[in-house]
Short mmCIF file of C-alpha atoms in Angstrom, two decimals:
data_model
loop_
_atom_site.label_atom_id
_atom_site.label_comp_id
_atom_site.label_asym_id
_atom_site.label_seq_id
_atom_site.Cartn_x
_atom_site.Cartn_y
_atom_site.Cartn_z
CA UNK A 1 5.47 34.39 -4.52
CA UNK A 2 1.72 35.08 -4.65
CA UNK A 3 -0.39 32.97 -6.98
CA UNK A 4 -3.71 34.08 -8.44
CA UNK A 5 -6.36 32.24 -10.47
CA UNK A 6 -10.09 32.33 -11.09
CA UNK A 7 -10.13 28.53 -11.49
CA UNK A 8 -11.11 26.04 -8.72
CA UNK A 9 -7.48 25.16 -8.09
CA UNK A 10 -5.46 24.49 -4.97
CA UNK A 11 -2.07 26.16 -5.46
CA UNK A 12 1.29 26.09 -3.76
CA UNK A 13 4.69 27.73 -4.24
CA UNK A 14 7.89 26.50 -2.60
CA UNK A 15 11.64 26.51 -3.19
CA UNK A 16 13.82 23.46 -3.67
CA UNK A 17 17.39 22.48 -4.48
CA UNK A 18 17.57 21.29 -8.10
CA UNK A 19 19.85 18.51 -9.36
CA UNK A 20 22.46 21.08 -10.45
CA UNK A 21 22.53 22.50 -6.88
CA UNK A 22 20.73 25.72 -7.83
CA UNK A 23 17.65 26.90 -5.98
CA UNK A 24 14.47 26.79 -8.05
CA UNK A 25 10.87 27.77 -7.43
CA UNK A 26 8.10 25.18 -7.81
CA UNK A 27 4.47 26.02 -8.60
CA UNK A 28 1.85 23.31 -8.00
CA UNK A 29 -1.80 23.45 -9.09
CA UNK A 30 -4.39 20.79 -8.26
CA UNK A 31 -7.97 20.30 -9.44
CA UNK A 32 -10.62 17.66 -8.82
CA UNK A 33 -13.23 16.51 -11.32
CA UNK A 34 -16.43 14.46 -11.08
CA UNK A 35 -18.15 12.37 -13.70
CA UNK A 36 -21.33 14.04 -14.95
CA UNK A 37 -24.39 12.69 -16.77
CA UNK A 38 -22.79 12.86 -20.21
CA UNK A 39 -19.95 10.61 -19.06
CA UNK A 40 -17.39 13.38 -19.20
CA UNK A 41 -15.63 14.84 -16.16
CA UNK A 42 -16.34 18.38 -14.97
CA UNK A 43 -14.32 20.37 -12.45
CA UNK A 44 -15.76 20.55 -8.96
CA UNK A 45 -16.54 24.14 -7.94
CA UNK A 46 -14.42 23.98 -4.78
CA UNK A 47 -10.63 23.66 -4.85
CA UNK A 48 -9.42 20.36 -3.36
CA UNK A 49 -7.16 20.07 -0.33
CA UNK A 50 -3.44 19.74 -0.95
CA UNK A 51 -1.81 16.63 0.49
CA UNK A 52 1.14 17.91 2.52
CA UNK A 53 2.22 14.46 3.70
CA UNK A 54 1.91 10.90 2.44
CA UNK A 55 -1.29 9.11 3.50
CA UNK A 56 -1.08 5.40 4.33
CA UNK A 57 -3.80 2.86 4.95
CA UNK A 58 -2.26 2.09 8.36
CA UNK A 59 1.28 1.69 9.65
CA UNK A 60 3.56 3.30 7.02
CA UNK A 61 6.02 0.42 7.45
CA UNK A 62 3.47 -2.26 6.64
CA UNK A 63 0.52 -0.83 4.70
CA UNK A 64 -0.12 0.56 1.21
CA UNK A 65 0.33 4.21 0.34
CA UNK A 66 -3.13 5.65 -0.35
CA UNK A 67 -2.17 9.14 -1.47
CA UNK A 68 1.18 10.67 -2.34
CA UNK A 69 2.04 14.10 -0.98
CA UNK A 70 1.62 16.90 -3.52
CA UNK A 71 4.90 18.60 -2.56
CA UNK A 72 7.27 17.34 -5.25
CA UNK A 73 9.82 19.44 -7.16
CA UNK A 74 9.34 17.70 -10.51
CA UNK A 75 8.29 14.46 -12.16
CA UNK A 76 9.99 13.33 -15.40
CA UNK A 77 6.79 11.54 -16.46
CA UNK A 78 3.07 11.69 -15.76
CA UNK A 79 2.04 9.52 -12.81
CA UNK A 80 -1.15 7.62 -13.57
CA UNK A 81 -2.63 5.88 -10.53
CA UNK A 82 -5.95 4.16 -10.03
CA UNK A 83 -8.16 3.24 -7.09
CA UNK A 84 -10.58 0.51 -8.10
CA UNK A 85 -12.33 -2.67 -7.05
CA UNK A 86 -12.00 -5.69 -9.32
CA UNK A 87 -15.45 -7.05 -10.09
CA UNK A 88 -16.17 -10.41 -11.68
CA UNK A 89 -17.46 -9.99 -15.24
CA UNK A 90 -21.13 -10.84 -15.57
CA UNK A 91 -21.76 -10.52 -11.85
CA UNK A 92 -21.05 -14.22 -11.13
CA UNK A 93 -18.32 -15.20 -8.69
CA UNK A 94 -15.14 -16.50 -10.33
CA UNK A 95 -11.88 -18.01 -9.15
CA UNK A 96 -9.88 -15.47 -11.14
CA UNK A 97 -10.14 -12.89 -13.90
CA UNK A 98 -8.07 -10.29 -15.70
CA UNK A 99 -7.95 -6.57 -15.02
CA UNK A 100 -6.37 -4.13 -17.45
CA UNK A 101 -5.73 -0.41 -17.72
CA UNK A 102 -4.91 1.21 -21.03
CA UNK A 103 -4.36 4.70 -22.38
CA UNK A 104 -5.20 4.85 -26.03
CA UNK A 105 -2.02 4.83 -28.16
CA UNK A 106 0.18 5.10 -25.05
CA UNK A 107 0.15 2.01 -22.82
CA UNK A 108 -1.54 -1.19 -21.75
CA UNK A 109 -0.91 -2.74 -18.35
CA UNK A 110 -2.76 -5.61 -16.71
CA UNK A 111 -2.60 -8.64 -14.43
CA UNK A 112 -4.90 -11.18 -12.78
CA UNK A 113 -6.85 -11.20 -9.55
CA UNK A 114 -8.03 -14.37 -7.86
CA UNK A 115 -10.04 -15.45 -4.85
CA UNK A 116 -8.43 -16.31 -1.52
CA UNK A 117 -6.27 -19.41 -1.35
CA UNK A 118 -3.70 -20.95 0.99
CA UNK A 119 -0.28 -22.50 0.71
CA UNK A 120 -0.54 -25.68 2.82
CA UNK A 121 2.22 -27.94 4.14
CA UNK A 122 1.63 -31.56 3.18
CA UNK A 123 4.93 -32.88 4.51
CA UNK A 124 8.29 -31.54 5.67
CA UNK A 125 9.30 -30.85 2.06
CA UNK A 126 6.03 -30.56 0.20
CA UNK A 127 3.73 -27.56 -0.02
CA UNK A 128 0.68 -27.23 -2.26
CA UNK A 129 -1.32 -24.19 -3.32
CA UNK A 130 -5.05 -24.66 -2.84
CA UNK A 131 -7.62 -23.68 -5.44
CA UNK A 132 -8.81 -20.11 -5.03
CA UNK A 133 -12.30 -19.65 -3.66
CA UNK A 134 -14.73 -17.95 -6.05
CA UNK A 135 -14.95 -14.20 -5.51
CA UNK A 136 -17.41 -11.60 -6.73
CA UNK A 137 -15.19 -8.59 -6.14
CA UNK A 138 -11.86 -7.66 -4.63
CA UNK A 139 -10.10 -4.35 -3.92
CA UNK A 140 -7.03 -3.77 -6.07
CA UNK A 141 -4.52 -3.06 -3.32
CA UNK A 142 -0.91 -3.90 -2.60
CA UNK A 143 -2.17 -5.51 0.61
CA UNK A 144 -3.33 -8.43 -1.57
CA UNK A 145 -0.38 -8.44 -3.97
CA UNK A 146 2.79 -10.49 -3.49
CA UNK A 147 5.00 -9.36 -0.63
CA UNK A 148 4.71 -8.91 3.12
CA UNK A 149 6.58 -8.95 6.40
CA UNK A 150 8.23 -12.03 7.90
CA UNK A 151 8.55 -12.27 11.69
CA UNK A 152 11.71 -13.23 13.51
CA UNK A 153 12.07 -17.01 13.65
CA UNK A 154 14.77 -18.33 15.97
CA UNK A 155 18.07 -16.89 14.79
CA UNK A 156 16.55 -15.69 11.50
CA UNK A 157 15.82 -11.95 11.84
CA UNK A 158 12.55 -10.34 10.80
CA UNK A 159 12.55 -9.07 7.23
CA UNK A 160 10.25 -7.40 4.75
CA UNK A 161 9.75 -7.68 1.04
CA UNK A 162 11.66 -4.74 -0.45
CA UNK A 163 9.15 -4.15 -3.24
CA UNK A 164 5.98 -4.55 -1.15
CA UNK A 165 6.13 -4.95 2.63
CA UNK A 166 2.33 -4.51 2.72
CA UNK A 167 1.53 -7.67 0.76
CA UNK A 168 0.93 -11.39 1.32
CA UNK A 169 2.49 -14.61 0.05
CA UNK A 170 6.15 -13.79 0.73
CA UNK A 171 8.05 -16.60 2.49
CA UNK A 172 11.54 -17.89 3.25
CA UNK A 173 12.77 -21.25 4.53
CA UNK A 174 12.63 -20.29 8.20
CA UNK A 175 9.05 -19.08 7.80
CA UNK A 176 8.04 -22.30 6.04
CA UNK A 177 9.65 -24.43 8.74
CA UNK A 178 7.69 -22.57 11.43
CA UNK A 179 4.27 -22.62 9.74
CA UNK A 180 1.82 -25.11 8.28
CA UNK A 181 -0.13 -22.71 6.07
CA UNK A 182 -0.22 -19.09 4.95
CA UNK A 183 -2.23 -16.89 2.58
CA UNK A 184 -1.18 -16.74 -1.06
CA UNK A 185 -1.04 -13.55 -3.09
CA UNK A 186 -4.31 -12.64 -4.80
CA UNK A 187 -2.99 -10.14 -7.34
CA UNK A 188 -0.26 -10.95 -9.86
CA UNK A 189 0.73 -12.46 -13.18
CA UNK A 190 -1.34 -15.46 -14.24
CA UNK A 191 1.73 -17.57 -15.09
CA UNK A 192 3.30 -16.87 -11.70
CA UNK A 193 0.23 -18.15 -9.88
CA UNK A 194 1.17 -21.53 -11.30
CA UNK A 195 4.44 -21.58 -9.30
CA UNK A 196 5.23 -25.12 -8.12
CA UNK A 197 6.58 -24.11 -4.70
CA UNK A 198 6.07 -21.29 -2.19
CA UNK A 199 9.57 -19.80 -2.35
CA UNK A 200 9.12 -18.77 -5.99
CA UNK A 201 9.25 -14.98 -6.32
CA UNK A 202 6.35 -13.11 -7.91
CA UNK A 203 6.22 -9.66 -9.45
CA UNK A 204 4.38 -7.03 -7.42
CA UNK A 205 1.38 -5.81 -9.39
CA UNK A 206 -1.08 -3.00 -8.75
CA UNK A 207 -2.36 0.35 -9.96
CA UNK A 208 -1.77 2.40 -6.81
CA UNK A 209 1.12 4.67 -5.81
CA UNK A 210 4.37 3.12 -4.62
CA UNK A 211 5.76 4.35 -1.29
CA UNK A 212 9.08 6.18 -1.24
CA UNK A 213 10.69 3.50 0.95
CA UNK A 214 9.81 0.66 -1.45
CA UNK A 215 11.94 -0.59 -4.30
CA UNK A 216 12.45 0.29 -7.06
CA UNK A 217 11.44 3.83 -6.09
CA UNK A 218 13.84 4.38 -3.20
CA UNK A 219 16.75 3.51 -5.47
CA UNK A 220 16.27 6.88 -7.21
CA UNK A 221 16.74 8.85 -3.97
CA UNK A 222 20.53 8.55 -4.10
CA UNK A 223 23.12 7.68 -1.47
CA UNK A 224 22.61 9.12 2.01
CA UNK A 225 25.94 8.28 3.63
CA UNK A 226 28.53 10.07 5.77
CA UNK A 227 29.92 11.77 2.66
CA UNK A 228 26.50 13.19 1.83
CA UNK A 229 26.03 14.34 5.41
CA UNK A 230 29.44 16.02 5.38
CA UNK A 231 29.51 17.55 1.89
CA UNK A 232 25.98 18.02 0.55
CA UNK A 233 23.31 18.19 3.27
CA UNK A 234 20.66 19.71 3.03
CA UNK A 235 20.88 19.22 -0.73
CA UNK A 236 20.04 15.88 -2.28
CA UNK A 237 22.80 13.32 -2.97
CA UNK A 238 24.88 13.66 -6.14
CA UNK A 239 23.31 10.48 -7.53
CA UNK A 240 19.73 11.63 -6.79
CA UNK A 241 17.32 11.22 -9.71
CA UNK A 242 14.10 13.22 -10.14
CA UNK A 243 12.41 9.92 -11.05
CA UNK A 244 12.27 9.43 -7.27
CA UNK A 245 9.21 11.70 -7.25
CA UNK A 246 7.24 9.50 -9.65
CA UNK A 247 4.94 7.45 -7.42
CA UNK A 248 3.06 5.38 -10.03
CA UNK A 249 4.24 1.84 -10.76
CA UNK A 250 6.74 1.79 -13.60
CA UNK A 251 4.33 0.78 -16.39
CA UNK A 252 2.05 3.70 -15.43
CA UNK A 253 4.72 6.40 -15.60
CA UNK A 254 4.06 8.03 -18.96
CA UNK A 255 6.60 10.04 -20.95
CA UNK A 256 6.15 12.35 -22.69
CA UNK A 257 3.55 13.78 -20.36
CA UNK A 258 -0.17 13.31 -20.83
CA UNK A 259 -1.76 16.55 -22.00
CA UNK A 260 -5.54 16.15 -21.88
CA UNK A 261 -8.24 14.45 -23.99
CA UNK A 262 -6.52 11.05 -23.68
CA UNK A 263 -8.86 8.08 -23.29
CA UNK A 264 -8.30 5.77 -20.31
CA UNK A 265 -10.03 2.37 -20.28
CA UNK A 266 -10.18 -0.04 -17.36
CA UNK A 267 -11.56 -3.57 -17.70
CA UNK A 268 -12.25 -6.15 -15.02
CA UNK A 269 -13.60 -3.53 -12.58
CA UNK A 270 -17.27 -3.69 -13.49
CA UNK A 271 -19.81 -6.51 -13.65
CA UNK A 272 -20.94 -4.99 -16.95
CA UNK A 273 -19.20 -6.28 -20.09
CA UNK A 274 -17.95 -2.87 -21.26
CA UNK A 275 -14.75 -1.35 -19.91
CA UNK A 276 -14.98 1.74 -17.72
CA UNK A 277 -13.92 4.65 -19.91
CA UNK A 278 -12.53 8.01 -18.85
CA UNK A 279 -11.65 10.89 -21.18
CA UNK A 280 -9.24 13.31 -19.54
CA UNK A 281 -10.48 16.90 -19.58
CA UNK A 282 -9.10 18.89 -22.51
CA UNK A 283 -7.58 21.58 -20.35
CA UNK A 284 -4.03 22.63 -19.54
CA UNK A 285 -2.44 25.39 -17.49
CA UNK A 286 -0.09 28.26 -18.25
CA UNK A 287 1.75 30.17 -15.51
CA UNK A 288 2.21 33.89 -16.17
CA UNK A 289 5.06 34.78 -13.82
CA UNK A 290 5.74 38.44 -13.00
CA UNK A 291 8.40 40.39 -11.14
CA UNK A 292 11.84 41.48 -12.33
CA UNK A 293 11.14 39.14 -15.24
CA UNK A 294 7.84 38.38 -16.97
CA UNK A 295 7.53 34.99 -18.61
CA UNK A 296 4.88 32.44 -19.54
CA UNK A 297 5.66 28.91 -18.37
CA UNK A 298 3.67 25.89 -19.56
CA UNK A 299 2.74 23.59 -16.66
CA UNK A 300 3.03 19.87 -17.50
CA UNK A 301 0.30 17.56 -16.30
CA UNK A 302 2.42 15.28 -14.14
CA UNK A 303 -0.19 13.56 -11.94
CA UNK A 304 -3.45 11.83 -12.90
CA UNK A 305 -5.20 10.04 -10.04
CA UNK A 306 -8.43 8.25 -10.92
CA UNK A 307 -10.84 6.82 -8.34
CA UNK A 308 -13.48 4.50 -9.78
CA UNK A 309 -13.98 2.44 -6.62
CA UNK A 310 -17.74 3.03 -6.50
CA UNK A 311 -20.09 1.07 -8.73
CA UNK A 312 -22.07 4.28 -9.28
CA UNK A 313 -20.26 6.22 -12.04
CA UNK A 314 -21.46 9.55 -10.63
CA UNK A 315 -19.20 8.91 -7.62
CA UNK A 316 -16.08 8.55 -9.78
CA UNK A 317 -13.43 11.21 -9.16
CA UNK A 318 -10.41 12.42 -11.09
CA UNK A 319 -7.56 14.49 -9.65
CA UNK A 320 -5.11 16.34 -11.88
CA UNK A 321 -1.91 18.11 -10.83
CA UNK A 322 0.16 20.45 -12.96
CA UNK A 323 3.63 21.61 -11.95
CA UNK A 324 6.11 24.22 -13.18
CA UNK A 325 9.70 25.08 -12.29
CA UNK A 326 11.07 28.63 -12.18
CA UNK A 327 14.77 29.25 -12.41
CA UNK A 328 15.99 32.21 -10.29
CA UNK A 329 12.82 32.30 -8.19
CA UNK A 330 13.91 35.51 -6.44
CA UNK A 331 13.18 37.34 -9.71
CA UNK A 332 9.46 36.59 -9.43
CA UNK A 333 6.95 38.08 -7.02
CA UNK A 334 3.69 36.78 -8.41
CA UNK A 335 2.04 34.46 -10.88
CA UNK A 336 -1.33 33.95 -12.52
CA UNK A 337 -2.61 30.58 -13.69
CA UNK A 338 -4.49 30.62 -16.99
CA UNK A 339 -6.41 27.71 -18.56
CA UNK A 340 -5.35 26.41 -22.00
CA UNK A 341 -7.77 24.50 -24.19
CA UNK A 342 -6.23 21.27 -25.46
CA UNK A 343 -7.30 20.25 -28.95
CA UNK A 344 -8.86 16.81 -29.26
#
């Protein structure tokens, strides 16, 4: 299927097995926007590159996912992900502070960041958590959230934290017996930082995408056992859920989909007192599919990736992805993508 558009979009068409075992056609369109002088975001004149594979910070088994591949058949909700650096309010180093992301009238999600600190062994049975050192800024990354990898200790096998193998602060008894100190998590819930002992579990917190192999995401992939290999391969398992393709952390998966013109606010990421504010562009996409059939298919906005890492607002970037599904893809030979203005 040939796709045409006059817009600065990267486009892709591919076929996929749907959950009802039928073959469907998937159309993907991706655009990148930059913040301009007025504070709004304007489309960059050149189409962005499509991500054809997941991009990790380092070893995929032990580092955060930086960018999710764009080849996904469908997402039941809009993924909202954020790259940002937490910056102490007022520009003075602090031991900890809150960061929060909100979408007006849709969601609010936040947690705390804190300076580096150590769990230290005081005796065979007593560990204490040191006071965090003051910090001026800190990247919001799963590498500093609760989790991690534990090495093999004696007869205790190596293991990883199922929800975040890239993190720090995760421990078990064998690890504690073999060590005298280790780094504590620096991103999490304020109340959980008050844990009285190092074996207390913490929730994994962050704004970035969650890797397919991490829980809870991998639980949506279904059961890949001998029965699947025998009866269903190359189709997905019978208990496969399209939610598997949502990469954002649960609180940042938004249903119904975002449409455009929504206001996103992020606090705790600037030394200035005001929150960083982003208004999504008021644009949507319509696919005009042609061939044996001729239909117009609205394309939901299922991915919003915001990068406000830089202190300079002009360096902020916004990536939007729209996606559509075509039943009976053999009936279509071409498609044209048209912009739709979204009312404020």
